[in-house]
Amino acid sequence: MKTAPEKAMAYTAVVILAAIVLFMLIGFVAGSFMSGPLG
Amino acid sequence: MALPDRVKRILLAPKEEWQVIDREPATVASLYTGYIMPLAAIPAIAQAIGYSVFGVSVPFVGTYRTPVGSAITGAIVSYVLTLAGVYVLALVIDALAPTFGGTKNQIQALKVSAYSSTASWVAGIFALIPGLRILTISASTASTCSTWGCRC
């Protein structure tokens, strides 16, 4: 799991990006199961 | 370690706590039952209650309250997808490790995926109150900082 110190920042940034995309997708899918004011 | 203690430490002293977590033995089951499942339930339950009881303010429409059945369905779907999402993120973290000069370790990857989500799960309680929902976004930023702090 440990990475080279000079690559740790890039690794973390990529992981954060992946998390944002993944959980936005989850929010979008979950939100579509809740009916809104427009139907 | 008890769940409230772990949550408190990861939020208040993340740098020290990540070192403890790093050395701590864990299994997929122990992480899910002891940490991920209870915490991931907070935003799902708060969202279901918040949207069905307090509703959401919609311009020209007024306050719209999600029907209870729909809110519960949304909460269950959100909860299940979050549990799956944590595991998928761990797979991504694990798969990327060699690219950045690291060694693959699925349990350590799951630890990062789970513990770095703490702030956003705890702040999920703010989904209860319409005026405070914006704070869940701030908490997501805090979770990002927590991930940054772990520097896997």
mmCIF file of C-alpha atoms in Angstrom:
data_model
loop_
_atom_site.group_PDB
_atom_site.id
_atom_site.type_symbol
_atom_site.label_atom_id
_atom_site.label_comp_id
_atom_site.label_asym_id
_atom_site.label_seq_id
_atom_site.Cartn_x
_atom_site.Cartn_y
_atom_site.Cartn_z
ATOM 1 C CA MET A 1 0.000 0.000 0.000
ATOM 2 C CA LYS A 2 2.823 2.410 0.828
ATOM 3 C CA THR A 3 4.029 4.331 -2.176
ATOM 4 C CA ALA A 4 7.140 6.271 -2.958
ATOM 5 C CA PRO A 5 6.880 9.708 -1.240
ATOM 6 C CA GLU A 6 7.227 11.591 -4.536
ATOM 7 C CA LYS A 7 4.289 9.639 -5.990
ATOM 8 C CA ALA A 8 2.036 9.744 -2.921
ATOM 9 C CA MET A 9 0.465 13.079 -3.789
ATOM 10 C CA ALA A 10 -0.434 12.017 -7.331
ATOM 11 C CA TYR A 11 -1.803 8.711 -6.028
ATOM 12 C CA THR A 12 -3.969 10.500 -3.458
ATOM 13 C CA ALA A 13 -5.245 12.973 -6.052
ATOM 14 C CA VAL A 14 -6.249 10.163 -8.414
ATOM 15 C CA VAL A 15 -7.970 8.298 -5.555
ATOM 16 C CA ILE A 16 -9.894 11.431 -4.550
ATOM 17 C CA LEU A 17 -10.985 11.983 -8.155
ATOM 18 C CA ALA A 18 -12.127 8.369 -8.424
ATOM 19 C CA ALA A 19 -14.076 8.730 -5.154
ATOM 20 C CA ILE A 20 -15.781 11.930 -6.324
ATOM 21 C CA VAL A 21 -16.851 10.354 -9.623
ATOM 22 C CA LEU A 22 -18.010 7.134 -7.941
ATOM 23 C CA PHE A 23 -20.046 8.774 -5.210
ATOM 24 C CA MET A 24 -21.571 11.347 -7.585
ATOM 25 C CA LEU A 25 -22.737 8.425 -9.682
ATOM 26 C CA ILE A 26 -24.176 6.733 -6.580
ATOM 27 C CA GLY A 27 -25.958 9.961 -5.585
ATOM 28 C CA PHE A 28 -27.403 10.295 -9.075
ATOM 29 C CA VAL A 29 -28.687 6.700 -9.132
ATOM 30 C CA ALA A 30 -30.053 6.862 -5.563
ATOM 31 C CA GLY A 31 -31.691 10.232 -6.266
ATOM 32 C CA SER A 32 -33.514 8.816 -9.252
ATOM 33 C CA PHE A 33 -35.355 6.442 -6.891
ATOM 34 C CA MET A 34 -36.843 9.373 -4.949
ATOM 35 C CA SER A 35 -39.710 11.090 -6.700
ATOM 36 C CA GLY A 36 -39.338 14.856 -7.012
ATOM 37 C CA PRO A 37 -41.865 17.691 -7.274
ATOM 38 C CA LEU A 38 -41.981 17.299 -11.049
ATOM 39 C CA GLY A 39 -42.698 13.584 -10.933
ATOM 40 C CA MET B 1 -11.427 0.256 19.182
ATOM 41 C CA ALA B 2 -14.966 1.436 19.875
ATOM 42 C CA LEU B 3 -16.721 3.116 16.985
ATOM 43 C CA PRO B 4 -17.274 6.545 18.642
ATOM 44 C CA ASP B 5 -13.605 6.708 19.698
ATOM 45 C CA ARG B 6 -12.409 5.848 16.212
ATOM 46 C CA VAL B 7 -14.713 8.441 14.645
ATOM 47 C CA LYS B 8 -13.599 11.113 17.118
ATOM 48 C CA ARG B 9 -9.920 10.399 16.543
ATOM 49 C CA ILE B 10 -10.114 10.205 12.771
ATOM 50 C CA LEU B 11 -11.869 13.578 12.734
ATOM 51 C CA LEU B 12 -9.769 15.354 15.347
ATOM 52 C CA ALA B 13 -6.338 13.752 15.031
ATOM 53 C CA PRO B 14 -6.273 12.095 11.599
ATOM 54 C CA LYS B 15 -2.486 11.984 11.214
ATOM 55 C CA GLU B 16 -1.960 9.975 14.399
ATOM 56 C CA GLU B 17 -5.029 7.835 13.831
ATOM 57 C CA TRP B 18 -3.999 6.828 10.311
ATOM 58 C CA GLN B 19 -0.801 5.390 11.794
ATOM 59 C CA VAL B 20 -2.827 3.349 14.296
ATOM 60 C CA ILE B 21 -5.163 2.173 11.519
ATOM 61 C CA ASP B 22 -2.197 1.218 9.345
ATOM 62 C CA ARG B 23 -0.904 -1.260 11.942
ATOM 63 C CA GLU B 24 -4.295 -2.530 13.063
ATOM 64 C CA PRO B 25 -5.317 -6.026 11.917
ATOM 65 C CA ALA B 26 -8.643 -6.048 10.070
ATOM 66 C CA THR B 27 -10.790 -8.136 7.771
ATOM 67 C CA VAL B 28 -13.348 -7.123 5.168
ATOM 68 C CA ALA B 29 -16.101 -8.385 7.489
ATOM 69 C CA SER B 30 -14.795 -6.545 10.552
ATOM 70 C CA LEU B 31 -14.487 -3.284 8.630
ATOM 71 C CA TYR B 32 -17.982 -3.603 7.203
ATOM 72 C CA THR B 33 -19.804 -4.706 10.348
ATOM 73 C CA GLY B 34 -17.803 -2.617 12.793
ATOM 74 C CA TYR B 35 -17.435 0.625 10.873
ATOM 75 C CA ILE B 36 -18.807 0.997 7.350
ATOM 76 C CA MET B 37 -22.347 -0.334 7.864
ATOM 77 C CA PRO B 38 -23.220 1.655 10.994
ATOM 78 C CA LEU B 39 -21.749 4.921 9.722
ATOM 79 C CA ALA B 40 -23.088 4.674 6.170
ATOM 80 C CA ALA B 41 -26.577 4.325 7.654
ATOM 81 C CA ILE B 42 -26.432 7.875 9.109
ATOM 82 C CA PRO B 43 -26.835 9.834 5.844
ATOM 83 C CA ALA B 44 -29.322 7.329 4.402
ATOM 84 C CA ILE B 45 -31.631 7.513 7.442
ATOM 85 C CA ALA B 46 -31.219 11.271 7.879
ATOM 86 C CA GLN B 47 -31.963 11.859 4.209
ATOM 87 C CA ALA B 48 -35.099 9.708 4.296
ATOM 88 C CA ILE B 49 -36.417 11.492 7.394
ATOM 89 C CA GLY B 50 -35.303 14.939 6.249
ATOM 90 C CA TYR B 51 -36.857 14.762 2.797
ATOM 91 C CA SER B 52 -40.106 13.133 3.900
ATOM 92 C CA VAL B 53 -40.706 15.127 7.106
ATOM 93 C CA PHE B 54 -39.110 18.533 6.520
ATOM 94 C CA GLY B 55 -39.066 18.433 2.724
ATOM 95 C CA VAL B 56 -37.146 20.564 0.318
ATOM 96 C CA SER B 57 -37.903 24.133 -0.713
ATOM 97 C CA VAL B 58 -38.634 24.371 -4.452
ATOM 98 C CA PRO B 59 -39.015 27.792 -6.140
ATOM 99 C CA PHE B 60 -42.618 28.502 -7.298
ATOM 100 C CA VAL B 61 -43.768 25.192 -5.793
ATOM 101 C CA GLY B 62 -43.136 25.705 -2.065
ATOM 102 C CA THR B 63 -42.004 22.972 0.270
ATOM 103 C CA TYR B 64 -42.052 19.584 -1.361
ATOM 104 C CA ARG B 65 -42.083 16.510 0.877
ATOM 105 C CA THR B 66 -40.983 13.248 -0.659
ATOM 106 C CA PRO B 67 -43.569 10.486 -0.082
ATOM 107 C CA VAL B 68 -42.440 8.204 2.774
ATOM 108 C CA GLY B 69 -42.296 5.084 0.582
ATOM 109 C CA SER B 70 -40.192 6.857 -2.013
ATOM 110 C CA ALA B 71 -37.889 8.282 0.686
ATOM 111 C CA ILE B 72 -37.376 4.842 2.234
ATOM 112 C CA THR B 73 -36.684 3.272 -1.176
ATOM 113 C CA GLY B 74 -34.185 6.041 -1.947
ATOM 114 C CA ALA B 75 -32.501 5.563 1.433
ATOM 115 C CA ILE B 76 -32.187 1.786 0.970
ATOM 116 C CA VAL B 77 -30.801 2.180 -2.558
ATOM 117 C CA SER B 78 -28.404 4.887 -1.375
ATOM 118 C CA TYR B 79 -27.242 2.728 1.562
ATOM 119 C CA VAL B 80 -26.670 -0.416 -0.519
ATOM 120 C CA LEU B 81 -24.872 1.527 -3.268
ATOM 121 C CA THR B 82 -22.692 3.256 -0.665
ATOM 122 C CA LEU B 83 -21.673 -0.115 0.807
ATOM 123 C CA ALA B 84 -20.842 -1.353 -2.682
ATOM 124 C CA GLY B 85 -19.159 1.939 -3.566
ATOM 125 C CA VAL B 86 -16.754 1.709 -0.633
ATOM 126 C CA TYR B 87 -15.657 -1.708 -1.861
ATOM 127 C CA VAL B 88 -15.365 -0.567 -5.487
ATOM 128 C CA LEU B 89 -13.255 2.406 -4.376
ATOM 129 C CA ALA B 90 -11.035 0.023 -2.408
ATOM 130 C CA LEU B 91 -10.585 -2.073 -5.570
ATOM 131 C CA VAL B 92 -9.603 1.082 -7.487
ATOM 132 C CA ILE B 93 -7.145 2.127 -4.744
ATOM 133 C CA ASP B 94 -5.664 -1.373 -4.717
ATOM 134 C CA ALA B 95 -5.444 -1.606 -8.500
ATOM 135 C CA LEU B 96 -3.711 1.781 -8.762
ATOM 136 C CA ALA B 97 -1.086 1.031 -6.098
ATOM 137 C CA PRO B 98 1.532 -0.552 -8.430
ATOM 138 C CA THR B 99 1.187 2.383 -10.871
ATOM 139 C CA PHE B 100 2.419 4.706 -8.122
ATOM 140 C CA GLY B 101 5.161 2.416 -6.848
ATOM 141 C CA GLY B 102 3.090 0.823 -4.096
ATOM 142 C CA THR B 103 2.303 -2.771 -3.282
ATOM 143 C CA LYS B 104 -1.183 -4.174 -3.602
ATOM 144 C CA ASN B 105 -3.031 -4.844 -0.350
ATOM 145 C CA GLN B 106 -6.774 -5.177 -0.474
ATOM 146 C CA ILE B 107 -7.378 -4.771 3.266
ATOM 147 C CA GLN B 108 -5.278 -1.611 3.503
ATOM 148 C CA ALA B 109 -7.112 -0.260 0.460
ATOM 149 C CA LEU B 110 -10.458 -0.965 2.112
ATOM 150 C CA LYS B 111 -9.256 0.779 5.271
ATOM 151 C CA VAL B 112 -8.430 3.909 3.252
ATOM 152 C CA SER B 113 -11.739 3.759 1.417
ATOM 153 C CA ALA B 114 -13.733 3.278 4.636
ATOM 154 C CA TYR B 115 -11.993 5.547 7.120
ATOM 155 C CA SER B 116 -11.564 8.446 4.717
ATOM 156 C CA SER B 117 -15.355 8.571 4.274
ATOM 157 C CA THR B 118 -15.918 9.164 7.995
ATOM 158 C CA ALA B 119 -16.480 12.933 7.861
ATOM 159 C CA SER B 120 -19.045 12.768 5.077
ATOM 160 C CA TRP B 121 -20.947 9.926 6.800
ATOM 161 C CA VAL B 122 -21.044 11.668 10.165
ATOM 162 C CA ALA B 123 -22.108 14.944 8.560
ATOM 163 C CA GLY B 124 -24.867 13.039 6.783
ATOM 164 C CA ILE B 125 -26.910 13.854 9.892
ATOM 165 C CA PHE B 126 -27.248 17.394 8.513
ATOM 166 C CA ALA B 127 -29.444 16.015 5.724
ATOM 167 C CA LEU B 128 -32.188 16.033 8.354
ATOM 168 C CA ILE B 129 -32.519 19.812 8.428
ATOM 169 C CA PRO B 130 -33.088 21.665 5.118
ATOM 170 C CA GLY B 131 -30.970 24.702 6.052
ATOM 171 C CA LEU B 132 -28.016 22.581 7.110
ATOM 172 C CA ARG B 133 -27.815 20.270 4.079
ATOM 173 C CA ILE B 134 -25.089 22.454 2.592
ATOM 174 C CA LEU B 135 -22.839 21.314 5.470
ATOM 175 C CA THR B 136 -22.736 17.803 4.012
ATOM 176 C CA ILE B 137 -20.756 19.275 1.115
ATOM 177 C CA SER B 138 -18.262 20.833 3.546
ATOM 178 C CA ALA B 139 -17.927 17.451 5.210
ATOM 179 C CA SER B 140 -17.163 15.815 1.880
ATOM 180 C CA THR B 141 -14.301 18.276 1.577
ATOM 181 C CA ALA B 142 -13.173 17.255 5.066
ATOM 182 C CA SER B 143 -13.258 13.630 3.945
ATOM 183 C CA THR B 144 -11.074 14.591 1.014
ATOM 184 C CA CYS B 145 -8.624 16.192 3.431
ATOM 185 C CA SER B 146 -8.710 13.037 5.522
ATOM 186 C CA THR B 147 -7.759 10.980 2.453
ATOM 187 C CA TRP B 148 -5.034 13.506 1.744
ATOM 188 C CA GLY B 149 -3.830 13.143 5.344
ATOM 189 C CA CYS B 150 -3.468 9.397 5.070
ATOM 190 C CA ARG B 151 -1.146 9.592 2.044
ATOM 191 C CA CYS B 152 -1.550 5.868 1.576
#
